[in-house]
mmCIF file of C-alpha atoms in Angstrom:
data_model
loop_
_atom_site.group_PDB
_atom_site.id
_atom_site.type_symbol
_atom_site.label_atom_id
_atom_site.label_comp_id
_atom_site.label_asym_id
_atom_site.label_seq_id
_atom_site.Cartn_x
_atom_site.Cartn_y
_atom_site.Cartn_z
ATOM 1 C CA MET A 23 117.084 59.445 106.585
ATOM 2 C CA ILE A 24 120.565 59.338 106.249
ATOM 3 C CA ALA A 25 122.732 60.177 108.905
ATOM 4 C CA LYS A 26 126.487 60.194 109.066
ATOM 5 C CA SER A 27 128.055 56.883 110.471
ATOM 6 C CA GLY A 28 128.516 57.373 114.519
ATOM 7 C CA GLU A 29 125.762 60.062 114.166
ATOM 8 C CA PRO A 30 122.777 59.437 116.541
ATOM 9 C CA ILE A 31 119.292 58.428 114.448
ATOM 10 C CA TRP A 32 115.640 57.836 114.893
ATOM 11 C CA ALA A 33 114.601 54.121 115.320
ATOM 12 C CA VAL A 34 111.933 52.527 116.017
ATOM 13 C CA GLY A 35 111.610 49.380 117.886
ATOM 14 C CA LEU A 36 108.735 46.929 118.166
ATOM 15 C CA MET A 37 108.247 44.140 120.571
ATOM 16 C CA THR A 38 105.059 41.147 121.432
ATOM 17 C CA GLY A 39 105.900 39.416 124.334
ATOM 18 C CA THR A 40 105.448 35.825 125.008
ATOM 19 C CA VAL A 41 102.331 36.058 127.449
ATOM 20 C CA LEU A 42 100.305 37.436 124.314
ATOM 21 C CA ASP A 43 98.903 40.466 126.166
ATOM 22 C CA GLY A 44 96.958 41.397 122.807
ATOM 23 C CA ASN A 45 99.241 45.308 122.907
ATOM 24 C CA ILE A 46 101.970 45.412 120.378
ATOM 25 C CA ASP A 47 104.840 47.421 122.451
ATOM 26 C CA VAL A 48 106.190 50.421 119.894
ATOM 27 C CA ALA A 49 109.035 53.046 120.821
ATOM 28 C CA LEU A 50 110.565 55.530 119.421
ATOM 29 C CA ILE A 51 114.660 56.668 120.423
ATOM 30 C CA LYS A 52 117.550 58.318 119.044
ATOM 31 C CA THR A 53 120.642 56.405 119.586
ATOM 32 C CA ASP A 54 124.228 55.832 117.527
ATOM 33 C CA GLY A 55 123.629 52.598 118.758
ATOM 34 C CA GLU A 56 126.374 53.007 121.701
ATOM 35 C CA ARG A 57 124.880 55.496 124.086
ATOM 36 C CA ILE A 58 120.530 57.357 124.266
ATOM 37 C CA ALA A 59 121.099 60.654 122.592
ATOM 38 C CA ASP A 60 116.916 61.000 123.093
ATOM 39 C CA PHE A 61 114.233 58.982 124.749
ATOM 40 C CA GLY A 62 111.459 60.268 121.980
ATOM 41 C CA THR A 63 107.617 57.898 122.740
ATOM 42 C CA TYR A 64 106.183 55.156 123.178
ATOM 43 C CA THR A 65 102.820 53.467 122.863
ATOM 44 C CA LEU A 66 101.092 50.042 123.659
ATOM 45 C CA ALA A 67 99.144 49.467 120.300
ATOM 46 C CA PRO A 68 96.129 47.127 121.362
ATOM 47 C CA TYR A 69 95.901 43.943 118.621
ATOM 48 C CA PRO A 70 92.600 43.489 116.905
ATOM 49 C CA ARG A 71 90.781 41.102 118.948
ATOM 50 C CA SER A 72 90.842 38.765 116.078
ATOM 51 C CA ILE A 73 94.806 38.698 115.775
ATOM 52 C CA ARG A 74 94.871 37.848 118.943
ATOM 53 C CA THR A 75 93.071 34.763 118.685
ATOM 54 C CA LEU A 76 95.223 34.043 115.610
ATOM 55 C CA LEU A 77 98.197 33.852 117.057
ATOM 56 C CA GLU A 78 96.900 31.785 120.304
ATOM 57 C CA GLU A 79 96.334 29.236 117.947
ATOM 58 C CA THR A 80 99.142 30.018 115.879
ATOM 59 C CA LEU A 81 101.087 29.303 118.943
ATOM 60 C CA ARG A 82 99.738 26.043 120.072
ATOM 61 C CA GLN A 83 100.188 24.285 116.615
ATOM 62 C CA ALA A 84 103.945 25.359 116.720
ATOM 63 C CA ARG A 85 103.669 23.559 120.331
ATOM 64 C CA THR A 86 102.303 20.261 117.723
ATOM 65 C CA TRP A 87 105.038 21.174 115.303
ATOM 66 C CA SER A 88 107.827 21.569 116.982
ATOM 67 C CA PHE A 89 110.406 21.996 114.554
ATOM 68 C CA THR A 90 109.552 18.721 112.424
ATOM 69 C CA GLY A 91 108.593 18.531 109.641
ATOM 70 C CA PRO A 92 106.553 21.338 107.349
ATOM 71 C CA GLU A 93 105.405 24.369 108.906
ATOM 72 C CA PRO A 94 101.624 24.957 109.910
ATOM 73 C CA ALA A 95 100.038 26.805 107.137
ATOM 74 C CA ILE A 96 98.781 29.252 110.187
ATOM 75 C CA PHE A 97 102.280 30.509 110.319
ATOM 76 C CA ARG A 98 101.971 32.487 107.115
ATOM 77 C CA GLU A 99 98.494 33.953 107.832
ATOM 78 C CA ALA A 100 99.648 35.193 111.362
ATOM 79 C CA GLU A 101 103.217 36.449 110.117
ATOM 80 C CA GLU A 102 101.090 38.861 107.580
ATOM 81 C CA ALA A 103 98.632 39.832 109.596
ATOM 82 C CA LEU A 104 100.786 41.000 112.215
ATOM 83 C CA THR A 105 103.393 42.222 109.925
ATOM 84 C CA ARG A 106 100.128 44.710 108.693
ATOM 85 C CA ALA A 107 98.948 45.645 112.144
ATOM 86 C CA GLN A 108 102.808 46.195 113.500
ATOM 87 C CA SER A 109 103.536 48.579 110.184
ATOM 88 C CA ALA A 110 100.282 50.878 111.088
ATOM 89 C CA ALA A 111 101.381 50.934 114.570
ATOM 90 C CA VAL A 112 104.659 52.475 113.814
ATOM 91 C CA LYS A 113 103.482 54.992 111.322
ATOM 92 C CA ASP A 114 100.644 55.745 114.020
ATOM 93 C CA LEU A 115 103.508 56.348 116.797
ATOM 94 C CA VAL A 116 105.719 58.529 114.391
ATOM 95 C CA GLU A 117 103.449 60.482 113.185
ATOM 96 C CA SER A 118 101.745 60.916 116.860
ATOM 97 C CA TYR A 119 105.549 62.668 117.612
ATOM 98 C CA GLY A 120 105.433 64.723 114.759
ATOM 99 C CA LEU A 121 107.821 62.882 112.428
ATOM 100 C CA THR A 122 107.398 61.526 109.331
ATOM 101 C CA MET A 123 108.828 57.981 108.427
ATOM 102 C CA ALA A 124 111.616 59.342 106.251
ATOM 103 C CA ASP A 125 113.069 60.887 109.562
ATOM 104 C CA ILE A 126 113.261 57.291 110.498
ATOM 105 C CA GLY A 127 116.577 55.802 110.148
ATOM 106 C CA VAL A 128 115.697 51.916 110.977
ATOM 107 C CA VAL A 129 112.669 50.182 112.371
ATOM 108 C CA GLY A 130 113.644 47.125 114.307
ATOM 109 C CA PHE A 131 110.831 44.499 114.172
ATOM 110 C CA HIS A 132 111.411 41.587 116.776
ATOM 111 C CA GLY A 133 108.287 39.625 115.931
ATOM 112 C CA GLN A 134 106.092 37.255 117.502
ATOM 113 C CA THR A 135 107.878 34.235 118.587
ATOM 114 C CA VAL A 136 106.246 31.100 118.179
ATOM 115 C CA LEU A 137 108.749 28.804 119.454
ATOM 116 C CA HIS A 138 112.017 28.990 120.629
ATOM 117 C CA ARG A 139 114.210 25.336 121.820
ATOM 118 C CA ALA A 140 117.676 26.151 123.490
ATOM 119 C CA PRO A 141 120.911 24.398 122.226
ATOM 120 C CA GLN A 142 121.504 20.903 123.963
ATOM 121 C CA PRO A 143 125.400 19.075 123.688
ATOM 122 C CA GLY A 144 125.491 17.963 120.257
ATOM 123 C CA ARG A 145 122.718 20.373 119.450
ATOM 124 C CA LEU A 146 121.694 23.821 117.896
ATOM 125 C CA GLY A 147 119.108 25.583 119.372
ATOM 126 C CA GLN A 148 116.226 26.516 117.036
ATOM 127 C CA THR A 149 113.907 29.533 117.068
ATOM 128 C CA ARG A 150 111.063 30.867 115.262
ATOM 129 C CA GLN A 151 110.580 34.610 115.173
ATOM 130 C CA LEU A 152 106.892 35.305 113.309
ATOM 131 C CA GLY A 153 107.498 38.626 111.271
ATOM 132 C CA ASP A 154 108.137 39.771 107.565
ATOM 133 C CA GLY A 155 110.525 42.478 107.624
ATOM 134 C CA ALA A 156 110.349 42.673 103.703
ATOM 135 C CA LEU A 157 106.762 43.301 103.799
ATOM 136 C CA MET A 158 106.982 45.945 106.391
ATOM 137 C CA HIS A 159 109.978 47.703 104.406
ATOM 138 C CA ALA A 160 107.312 47.947 101.717
ATOM 139 C CA ILE A 161 105.022 49.493 103.582
ATOM 140 C CA LEU A 162 106.795 51.923 105.474
ATOM 141 C CA GLY A 163 109.745 52.528 102.735
ATOM 142 C CA THR A 164 112.081 52.872 105.530
ATOM 143 C CA LYS A 165 115.122 50.284 105.921
ATOM 144 C CA VAL A 166 113.699 47.343 108.488
ATOM 145 C CA ALA A 167 116.072 45.334 111.164
ATOM 146 C CA TYR A 168 114.407 41.859 111.764
ATOM 147 C CA ASP A 169 115.285 38.385 112.915
ATOM 148 C CA PHE A 170 117.298 38.820 115.368
ATOM 149 C CA ARG A 171 117.695 35.837 116.905
ATOM 150 C CA SER A 172 118.637 32.812 113.699
ATOM 151 C CA ALA A 173 122.423 33.865 113.155
ATOM 152 C CA ASP A 174 123.284 33.771 117.209
ATOM 153 C CA MET A 175 121.509 30.113 117.006
ATOM 154 C CA ARG A 176 122.794 28.945 113.824
ATOM 155 C CA ALA A 177 126.938 30.025 115.827
ATOM 156 C CA GLY A 178 125.941 28.066 118.609
ATOM 157 C CA GLY A 179 124.577 30.791 121.073
ATOM 158 C CA GLN A 180 121.245 30.343 123.217
ATOM 159 C CA GLY A 181 119.585 33.318 120.677
ATOM 160 C CA ALA A 182 118.224 34.891 124.076
ATOM 161 C CA PRO A 183 118.414 37.244 125.541
ATOM 162 C CA LEU A 184 119.321 39.762 123.386
ATOM 163 C CA SER A 185 118.803 42.867 125.551
ATOM 164 C CA ALA A 186 121.975 43.150 127.181
ATOM 165 C CA ALA A 187 123.383 45.351 124.906
ATOM 166 C CA TYR A 188 120.958 48.153 125.527
ATOM 167 C CA HIS A 189 120.613 47.483 129.443
ATOM 168 C CA ALA A 190 124.184 47.722 129.792
ATOM 169 C CA ALA A 191 124.054 51.018 127.715
ATOM 170 C CA LEU A 192 121.286 52.498 130.103
ATOM 171 C CA LEU A 193 123.065 51.181 132.829
ATOM 172 C CA ARG A 194 126.088 53.133 131.629
ATOM 173 C CA ASP A 195 124.006 56.455 131.232
ATOM 174 C CA ALA A 196 122.771 56.169 134.979
ATOM 175 C CA ASP A 197 126.242 55.849 135.812
ATOM 176 C CA ILE A 198 125.829 52.740 137.918
ATOM 177 C CA SER A 199 126.855 49.016 137.578
ATOM 178 C CA GLY A 200 128.103 45.607 139.564
ATOM 179 C CA ASP A 201 125.439 46.661 142.680
ATOM 180 C CA THR A 202 122.469 47.181 140.133
ATOM 181 C CA ALA A 203 121.727 45.047 137.811
ATOM 182 C CA VAL A 204 118.108 44.818 135.355
ATOM 183 C CA LEU A 205 115.937 42.559 135.395
ATOM 184 C CA ASN A 206 113.467 42.177 132.998
ATOM 185 C CA LEU A 207 109.741 40.483 134.085
ATOM 186 C CA GLY A 208 108.152 39.597 130.753
ATOM 187 C CA GLY A 209 106.870 36.113 130.065
ATOM 188 C CA VAL A 210 109.989 34.900 131.223
ATOM 189 C CA ALA A 211 112.192 36.557 133.083
ATOM 190 C CA ASN A 212 115.986 37.837 132.564
ATOM 191 C CA ILE A 213 118.945 39.584 134.193
ATOM 192 C CA THR A 214 121.260 41.515 132.805
ATOM 193 C CA TRP A 215 124.356 42.747 134.892
ATOM 194 C CA TRP A 216 127.497 44.727 133.485
ATOM 195 C CA ASP A 217 130.595 45.291 135.915
ATOM 196 C CA GLY A 218 131.271 48.663 134.300
ATOM 197 C CA LYS A 219 133.745 48.079 132.299
ATOM 198 C CA ASP A 220 134.155 44.884 129.476
ATOM 199 C CA ASN A 221 131.731 42.493 131.143
ATOM 200 C CA VAL A 222 128.027 42.005 130.709
ATOM 201 C CA VAL A 223 126.710 38.824 132.047
ATOM 202 C CA ALA A 224 123.027 37.983 130.793
ATOM 203 C CA PHE A 225 120.600 35.404 130.474
ATOM 204 C CA ASP A 226 117.124 34.151 131.461
ATOM 205 C CA THR A 227 116.575 33.487 135.253
ATOM 206 C CA GLY A 228 113.358 31.217 135.178
ATOM 207 C CA PRO A 229 109.792 31.818 134.458
ATOM 208 C CA ALA A 230 107.752 34.821 135.298
ATOM 209 C CA ASN A 231 104.038 36.540 134.203
ATOM 210 C CA ALA A 232 103.353 33.079 130.987
ATOM 211 C CA PRO A 233 102.480 30.535 133.919
ATOM 212 C CA LEU A 234 100.892 32.784 135.911
ATOM 213 C CA ASN A 235 98.863 34.049 133.799
ATOM 214 C CA ASP A 236 98.191 30.916 132.309
ATOM 215 C CA PHE A 237 96.897 29.380 135.312
ATOM 216 C CA ILE A 238 94.739 32.452 136.295
ATOM 217 C CA LYS A 239 92.828 32.362 132.655
ATOM 218 C CA SER A 240 92.587 28.398 133.371
ATOM 219 C CA LYS A 241 90.352 29.326 136.175
ATOM 220 C CA GLY A 242 88.499 31.666 134.255
ATOM 221 C CA LEU A 243 89.442 34.388 136.536
ATOM 222 C CA GLY A 244 91.120 36.745 133.381
ATOM 223 C CA GLU A 245 94.053 37.570 131.743
ATOM 224 C CA MET A 246 96.463 38.164 134.808
ATOM 225 C CA ASP A 247 96.577 38.213 138.633
ATOM 226 C CA ARG A 248 95.972 42.363 139.056
ATOM 227 C CA ASP A 249 98.305 43.669 141.172
ATOM 228 C CA GLY A 250 99.468 40.932 142.476
ATOM 229 C CA ALA A 251 95.660 40.608 144.758
ATOM 230 C CA LEU A 252 95.074 36.365 144.016
ATOM 231 C CA ALA A 253 99.092 35.969 145.455
ATOM 232 C CA ARG A 254 98.716 37.927 148.630
ATOM 233 C CA ALA A 255 95.782 36.610 149.667
ATOM 234 C CA GLY A 256 96.700 32.893 149.586
ATOM 235 C CA THR A 257 99.668 30.563 151.176
ATOM 236 C CA VAL A 258 102.538 29.515 149.811
ATOM 237 C CA ASP A 259 102.832 25.611 150.230
ATOM 238 C CA GLU A 260 106.636 26.224 151.090
ATOM 239 C CA ALA A 261 107.445 22.262 149.981
ATOM 240 C CA ARG A 262 105.910 22.275 146.770
ATOM 241 C CA LEU A 263 108.070 25.180 146.533
ATOM 242 C CA ALA A 264 111.114 24.009 147.488
ATOM 243 C CA LYS A 265 111.349 20.649 145.138
ATOM 244 C CA LEU A 266 109.898 23.676 142.081
ATOM 245 C CA LEU A 267 113.216 24.853 143.211
ATOM 246 C CA GLN A 268 115.320 21.860 142.905
ATOM 247 C CA HIS A 269 114.556 22.023 139.099
ATOM 248 C CA PRO A 270 118.478 21.638 137.181
ATOM 249 C CA TYR A 271 118.032 24.658 135.042
ATOM 250 C CA LEU A 272 117.999 27.133 137.852
ATOM 251 C CA ALA A 273 121.452 25.803 139.064
ATOM 252 C CA LYS A 274 122.670 25.424 135.427
ATOM 253 C CA PRO A 275 125.740 28.123 134.711
ATOM 254 C CA TYR A 276 125.019 30.470 132.090
ATOM 255 C CA PRO A 277 124.514 31.481 129.574
ATOM 256 C CA LYS A 278 120.952 29.873 129.345
ATOM 257 C CA SER A 279 117.710 30.371 127.932
ATOM 258 C CA LEU A 280 114.299 29.238 127.807
ATOM 259 C CA ASP A 281 110.732 28.795 125.810
ATOM 260 C CA ARG A 282 107.884 30.406 127.248
ATOM 261 C CA PHE A 283 106.119 26.680 127.857
ATOM 262 C CA ASP A 284 109.252 25.427 129.564
ATOM 263 C CA PHE A 285 108.020 26.175 133.181
ATOM 264 C CA GLY A 286 103.944 25.711 132.412
ATOM 265 C CA ALA A 287 100.859 26.796 134.945
ATOM 266 C CA ALA A 288 100.496 23.153 135.771
ATOM 267 C CA MET A 289 103.805 23.310 137.987
ATOM 268 C CA ALA A 290 100.153 24.647 140.021
ATOM 269 C CA ASP A 291 98.109 21.916 139.203
ATOM 270 C CA GLY A 292 95.629 20.774 141.978
ATOM 271 C CA MET A 293 95.754 24.340 144.009
ATOM 272 C CA ASN A 294 92.894 26.968 144.481
ATOM 273 C CA ALA A 295 93.384 30.447 142.786
ATOM 274 C CA GLU A 296 94.983 31.990 145.817
ATOM 275 C CA ASP A 297 97.472 29.475 146.548
ATOM 276 C CA GLY A 298 98.681 28.584 143.348
ATOM 277 C CA ALA A 299 99.063 32.355 142.222
ATOM 278 C CA ALA A 300 101.204 32.430 145.374
ATOM 279 C CA LEU A 301 103.213 29.493 144.554
ATOM 280 C CA LEU A 302 103.922 30.546 140.998
ATOM 281 C CA THR A 303 104.733 33.985 142.294
ATOM 282 C CA ALA A 304 107.048 32.750 144.779
ATOM 283 C CA PHE A 305 108.700 30.307 142.504
ATOM 284 C CA THR A 306 109.380 33.323 140.081
ATOM 285 C CA ALA A 307 111.175 35.249 143.030
ATOM 286 C CA ALA A 308 113.221 32.649 144.673
ATOM 287 C CA ALA A 309 114.411 31.631 141.041
ATOM 288 C CA VAL A 310 115.491 35.201 140.593
ATOM 289 C CA GLY A 311 117.799 34.937 144.430
ATOM 290 C CA LYS A 312 119.634 31.597 142.793
ATOM 291 C CA ALA A 313 120.286 33.536 139.142
ATOM 292 C CA LEU A 314 121.845 36.072 141.350
ATOM 293 C CA ASP A 315 123.854 33.660 143.468
ATOM 294 C CA LEU A 316 125.593 32.595 139.617
ATOM 295 C CA LEU A 317 126.435 35.843 138.887
ATOM 296 C CA PRO A 318 129.980 37.453 139.414
ATOM 297 C CA HIS A 319 128.810 40.195 141.700
ATOM 298 C CA ARG A 320 125.144 39.323 143.785
ATOM 299 C CA PRO A 321 124.010 42.616 143.135
ATOM 300 C CA LYS A 322 122.269 44.607 146.030
ATOM 301 C CA ARG A 323 119.401 45.859 143.911
ATOM 302 C CA LEU A 324 117.430 45.175 140.936
ATOM 303 C CA VAL A 325 116.150 47.668 138.514
ATOM 304 C CA VAL A 326 112.354 45.870 137.504
ATOM 305 C CA SER A 327 111.502 46.480 133.731
ATOM 306 C CA GLY A 328 108.208 44.453 131.532
ATOM 307 C CA GLY A 329 104.616 43.717 132.812
ATOM 308 C CA GLY A 330 106.060 42.062 136.539
ATOM 309 C CA ARG A 331 106.656 45.170 137.854
ATOM 310 C CA HIS A 332 103.496 46.091 137.847
ATOM 311 C CA ASN A 333 102.694 43.000 140.219
ATOM 312 C CA PRO A 334 103.446 44.322 143.928
ATOM 313 C CA THR A 335 103.487 41.022 145.325
ATOM 314 C CA ILE A 336 106.318 39.690 142.468
ATOM 315 C CA MET A 337 108.021 42.838 143.884
ATOM 316 C CA ALA A 338 107.768 42.125 147.529
ATOM 317 C CA MET A 339 108.606 38.749 147.441
ATOM 318 C CA LEU A 340 111.872 39.578 145.027
ATOM 319 C CA ALA A 341 113.160 41.752 148.649
ATOM 320 C CA SER A 342 111.880 38.290 150.707
ATOM 321 C CA ARG A 343 112.880 35.854 148.433
ATOM 322 C CA ALA A 344 115.239 36.594 146.739
ATOM 323 C CA ALA A 345 116.863 39.300 149.325
ATOM 324 C CA VAL A 346 117.564 42.079 146.913
ATOM 325 C CA GLU A 347 116.132 45.289 147.158
ATOM 326 C CA ALA A 348 113.815 45.872 143.639
ATOM 327 C CA VAL A 349 112.933 48.943 142.409
ATOM 328 C CA PRO A 350 110.648 49.511 138.981
ATOM 329 C CA ALA A 351 112.247 51.196 135.631
ATOM 330 C CA GLU A 352 110.497 54.539 136.481
ATOM 331 C CA ALA A 353 112.572 54.756 139.749
ATOM 332 C CA LEU A 354 115.857 55.712 137.496
ATOM 333 C CA GLY A 355 113.770 57.424 134.552
ATOM 334 C CA TRP A 356 113.202 54.490 132.490
ATOM 335 C CA LYS A 357 110.167 53.933 130.711
ATOM 336 C CA GLY A 358 109.608 50.511 132.003
ATOM 337 C CA ASP A 359 107.122 49.310 129.552
ATOM 338 C CA ALA A 360 108.753 50.852 126.841
ATOM 339 C CA VAL A 361 112.449 49.151 127.542
ATOM 340 C CA GLU A 362 112.366 46.388 125.681
ATOM 341 C CA ALA A 363 111.042 47.735 122.607
ATOM 342 C CA GLU A 364 113.345 50.526 122.953
ATOM 343 C CA CYS A 365 116.121 47.639 122.766
ATOM 344 C CA PHE A 366 114.627 46.786 119.272
ATOM 345 C CA ALA A 367 114.972 50.096 117.851
ATOM 346 C CA PHE A 368 118.782 50.024 119.952
ATOM 347 C CA LEU A 369 119.472 46.719 118.057
ATOM 348 C CA ALA A 370 118.348 47.473 114.371
ATOM 349 C CA VAL A 371 121.011 50.621 114.882
ATOM 350 C CA ARG A 372 123.447 48.198 115.821
ATOM 351 C CA VAL A 373 122.278 46.277 112.715
ATOM 352 C CA LEU A 374 122.303 49.184 110.444
ATOM 353 C CA ARG A 375 126.008 49.641 111.572
ATOM 354 C CA GLY A 376 127.160 46.269 111.880
ATOM 355 C CA LEU A 377 127.701 46.271 115.697
ATOM 356 C CA PRO A 378 127.289 42.823 117.399
ATOM 357 C CA ILE A 379 123.888 42.323 119.261
ATOM 358 C CA SER A 380 124.983 38.991 121.348
ATOM 359 C CA PHE A 381 128.302 38.613 123.191
ATOM 360 C CA PRO A 382 130.061 35.060 124.885
ATOM 361 C CA THR A 383 128.571 36.015 128.489
ATOM 362 C CA THR A 384 125.019 36.454 127.326
ATOM 363 C CA THR A 385 124.100 34.291 124.589
ATOM 364 C CA GLY A 386 127.194 32.157 124.647
ATOM 365 C CA VAL A 387 128.167 32.456 121.123
ATOM 366 C CA PRO A 388 131.701 32.104 120.344
ATOM 367 C CA GLN A 389 133.146 35.586 119.616
ATOM 368 C CA PRO A 390 130.867 38.984 119.423
ATOM 369 C CA MET A 391 128.066 38.247 116.884
ATOM 370 C CA ARG A 392 126.649 40.572 114.289
ATOM 371 C CA GLY A 393 122.832 39.415 113.794
ATOM 372 C CA GLY A 394 119.426 40.488 112.344
ATOM 373 C CA ARG A 395 118.467 40.835 108.578
ATOM 374 C CA LEU A 396 118.542 44.336 107.094
ATOM 375 C CA ALA A 397 115.349 44.549 104.454
ATOM 376 C CA GLY A 398 115.645 47.812 102.343
#
């Protein structure tokens, strides 16, 4: 598909989060990389169990590797498997919407983050997403934007969060700013605040679903605290929570980013399922409250996307422990489960058109940065 420069084009975005919920998030939008012309469609495409097991083992080996020495051989196997599965998911979504791949201008392929290490004074950060953009291009015959984070980190940036440009576009379309910010509750929580003019601030606030899900799994109680039921039945150990809230990351000025394992289920070691879930949920919410205090202007309302918004206990604790009104993305007519995948469709068009995808106030790069690689 060829469009004149600046005209909106159809783009597909792919996201698989660090909680390994077994799904590929796939979204289709029409955009020029600045405004959203059409919210097309969205689906959760389940990974086969074999790939999910492969990815869990890959993450385990990635933590052992820790950017030292040659990459584990499993990376190549996992990369090909997930690239083929995600390519099939793109084709299925496009065809279900009555389009063909020839109608698609670009695919934004985030890949699977297996390790992310934020920069430290005197040391650049490192990140590794598995995803073979060239293979996906060969399968689909469409341009593929991928490897979105590496250039930012080579320039001294955090490499995350990258959702700010898209969140700001959503806020602009909804004509809201300042008093309203976007909070994404994935494995890690990140926030985007826009002043209504030129200032967009974004950073990771702390953990979200990752430690809670890991804790629930460790208790043999399933994949997550469904509907926040365990946390709601538990009692928050306020003294233990107060200790956790002294973690230096929470007071550190932005820009800043986290790996999925920077805050782990060990925060609730020795606790029963209900009280542990209550503690981890309260910590997520209270950490968001601390993040709001760092912003140029403390918002009164958060529009919440990501899986965490399905947890009513987290949503209630955002009100009680972060002192902010929290509403699901659907309250603004957004598709809350689609936002992150839509974001990578949006960023793919920006990559295609040579527009920046990260900024000094979002990842800490010295100047607005282009990023991503393009296959095809």
